[in-house]
Coordinates of C-alpha atoms in Angstrom, one line a residue:
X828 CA -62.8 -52.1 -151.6
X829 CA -65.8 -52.6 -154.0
X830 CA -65.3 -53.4 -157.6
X831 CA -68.5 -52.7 -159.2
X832 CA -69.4 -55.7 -161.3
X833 CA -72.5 -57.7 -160.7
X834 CA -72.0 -61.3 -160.3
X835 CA -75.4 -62.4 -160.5
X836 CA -77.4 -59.4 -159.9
X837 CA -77.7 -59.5 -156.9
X838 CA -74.4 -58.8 -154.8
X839 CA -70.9 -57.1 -155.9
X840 CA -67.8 -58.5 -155.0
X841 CA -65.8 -57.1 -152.1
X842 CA -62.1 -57.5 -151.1
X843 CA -61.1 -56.5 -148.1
X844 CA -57.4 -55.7 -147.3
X845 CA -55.4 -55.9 -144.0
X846 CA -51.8 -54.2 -143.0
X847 CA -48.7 -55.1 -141.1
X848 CA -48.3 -54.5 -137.7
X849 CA -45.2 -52.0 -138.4
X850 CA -47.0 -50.6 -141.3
X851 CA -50.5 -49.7 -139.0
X852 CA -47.8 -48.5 -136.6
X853 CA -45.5 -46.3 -138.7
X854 CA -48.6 -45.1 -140.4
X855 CA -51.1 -44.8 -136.9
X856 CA -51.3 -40.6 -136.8
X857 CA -51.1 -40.3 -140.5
X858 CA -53.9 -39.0 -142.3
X859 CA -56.2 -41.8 -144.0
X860 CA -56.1 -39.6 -147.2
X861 CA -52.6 -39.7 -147.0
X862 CA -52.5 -43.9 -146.4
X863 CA -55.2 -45.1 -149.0
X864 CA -52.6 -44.4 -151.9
X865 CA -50.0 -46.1 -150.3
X866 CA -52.0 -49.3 -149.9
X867 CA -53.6 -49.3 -153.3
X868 CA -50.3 -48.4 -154.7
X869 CA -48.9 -51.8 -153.2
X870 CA -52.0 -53.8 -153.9
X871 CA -51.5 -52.6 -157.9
X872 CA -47.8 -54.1 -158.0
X873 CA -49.2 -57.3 -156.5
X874 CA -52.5 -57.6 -158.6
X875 CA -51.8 -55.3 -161.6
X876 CA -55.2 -56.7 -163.7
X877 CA -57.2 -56.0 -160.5
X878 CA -60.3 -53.6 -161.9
X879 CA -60.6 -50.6 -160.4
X880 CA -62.5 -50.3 -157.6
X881 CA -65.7 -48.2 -157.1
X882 CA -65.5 -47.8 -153.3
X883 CA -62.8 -47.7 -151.2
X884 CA -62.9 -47.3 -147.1
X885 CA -60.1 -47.3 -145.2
X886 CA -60.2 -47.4 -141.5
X887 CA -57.7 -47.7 -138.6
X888 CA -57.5 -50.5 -136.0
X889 CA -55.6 -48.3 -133.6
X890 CA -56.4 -51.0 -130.2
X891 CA -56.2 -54.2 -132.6
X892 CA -52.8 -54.7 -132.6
X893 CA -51.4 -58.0 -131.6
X894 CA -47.9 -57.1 -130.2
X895 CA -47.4 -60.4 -127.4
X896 CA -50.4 -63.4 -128.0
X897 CA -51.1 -66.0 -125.5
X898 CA -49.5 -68.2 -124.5
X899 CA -48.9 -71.2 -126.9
X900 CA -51.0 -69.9 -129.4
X901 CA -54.2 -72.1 -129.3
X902 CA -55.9 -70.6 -131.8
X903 CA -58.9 -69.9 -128.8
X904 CA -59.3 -69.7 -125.2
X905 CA -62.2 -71.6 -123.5
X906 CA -63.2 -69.5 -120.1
X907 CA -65.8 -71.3 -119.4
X908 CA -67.6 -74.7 -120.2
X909 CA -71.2 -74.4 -119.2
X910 CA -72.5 -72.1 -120.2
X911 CA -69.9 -71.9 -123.1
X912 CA -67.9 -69.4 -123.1
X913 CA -64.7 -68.7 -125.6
X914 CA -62.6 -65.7 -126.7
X915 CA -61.0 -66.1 -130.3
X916 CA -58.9 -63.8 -132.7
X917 CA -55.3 -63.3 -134.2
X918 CA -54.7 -62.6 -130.5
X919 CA -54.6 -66.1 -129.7
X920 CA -52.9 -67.5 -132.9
X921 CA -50.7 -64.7 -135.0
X922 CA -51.5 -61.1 -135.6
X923 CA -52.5 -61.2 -139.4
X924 CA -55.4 -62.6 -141.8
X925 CA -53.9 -66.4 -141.6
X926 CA -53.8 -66.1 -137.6
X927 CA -57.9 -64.6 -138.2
X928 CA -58.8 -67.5 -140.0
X929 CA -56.6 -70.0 -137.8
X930 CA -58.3 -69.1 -135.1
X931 CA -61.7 -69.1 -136.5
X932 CA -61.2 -72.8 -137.2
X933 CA -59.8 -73.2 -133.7
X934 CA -63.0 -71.7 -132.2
X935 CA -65.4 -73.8 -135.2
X936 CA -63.7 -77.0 -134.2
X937 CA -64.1 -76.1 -130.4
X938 CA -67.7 -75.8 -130.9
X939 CA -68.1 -78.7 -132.8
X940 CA -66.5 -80.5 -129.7
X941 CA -68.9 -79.0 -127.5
X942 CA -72.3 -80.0 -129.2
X943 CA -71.1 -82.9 -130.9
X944 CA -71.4 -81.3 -134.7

């Protein structure tokens, strides 16, 4: 979703939105023209001063879904040391934007381990 106002001149904002788990399901085989209302409908009663975007471009993560994640939840998986090797995602934390950016730290602060950042 772009909301066309220049910032500096240079770049527009962007905001990008993400769906439940039951919601991508319940909604997998529906048409996207069908969908988009629905989600900008909700995102209106959360954010009613939000401009109107410009652009909008829905797409469907139909193999993305986290239903079961590892084991513990480490946030990332090291498979191998040398050379390094590690597999990150909501897949190893919790399948939504805070289990993204959770394991995002995970994998920053297991690089920084590695080469001593």
């Amino acid at each position: 979703m772009v909301i066309d106002k220049r910032l500096d001149g240079r770049c527009l904002p962007a905001i990008v939105l993400h769906t439940s788990v039951p919601f991508g399901l319940r909604y997998l085989d529906t048409p996207l023209a069908d969908v988009e209302p629905l989600i900008l409908a909700h995102l209106a009663e959360i954010l009613p001063d939000l401009p109107k975007a410009t652009h909008v471009k829905c797409h469907k993560w139909r193999f993305s879904q986290v239903f079961k994640p590892v084991a513990e939840s480490p946030g990332c998986l090291i498979v191998n040391r040398d050379p390094l090797l590690m597999l990150g995602g909501d897949a190893f934390t919790h399948s939504n934007m805070d289990g993204c950016l959770q394991s995002a730290i995970s994998v920053s602060e297991a690089l920084q381990d590695k080469y001593q950042l």
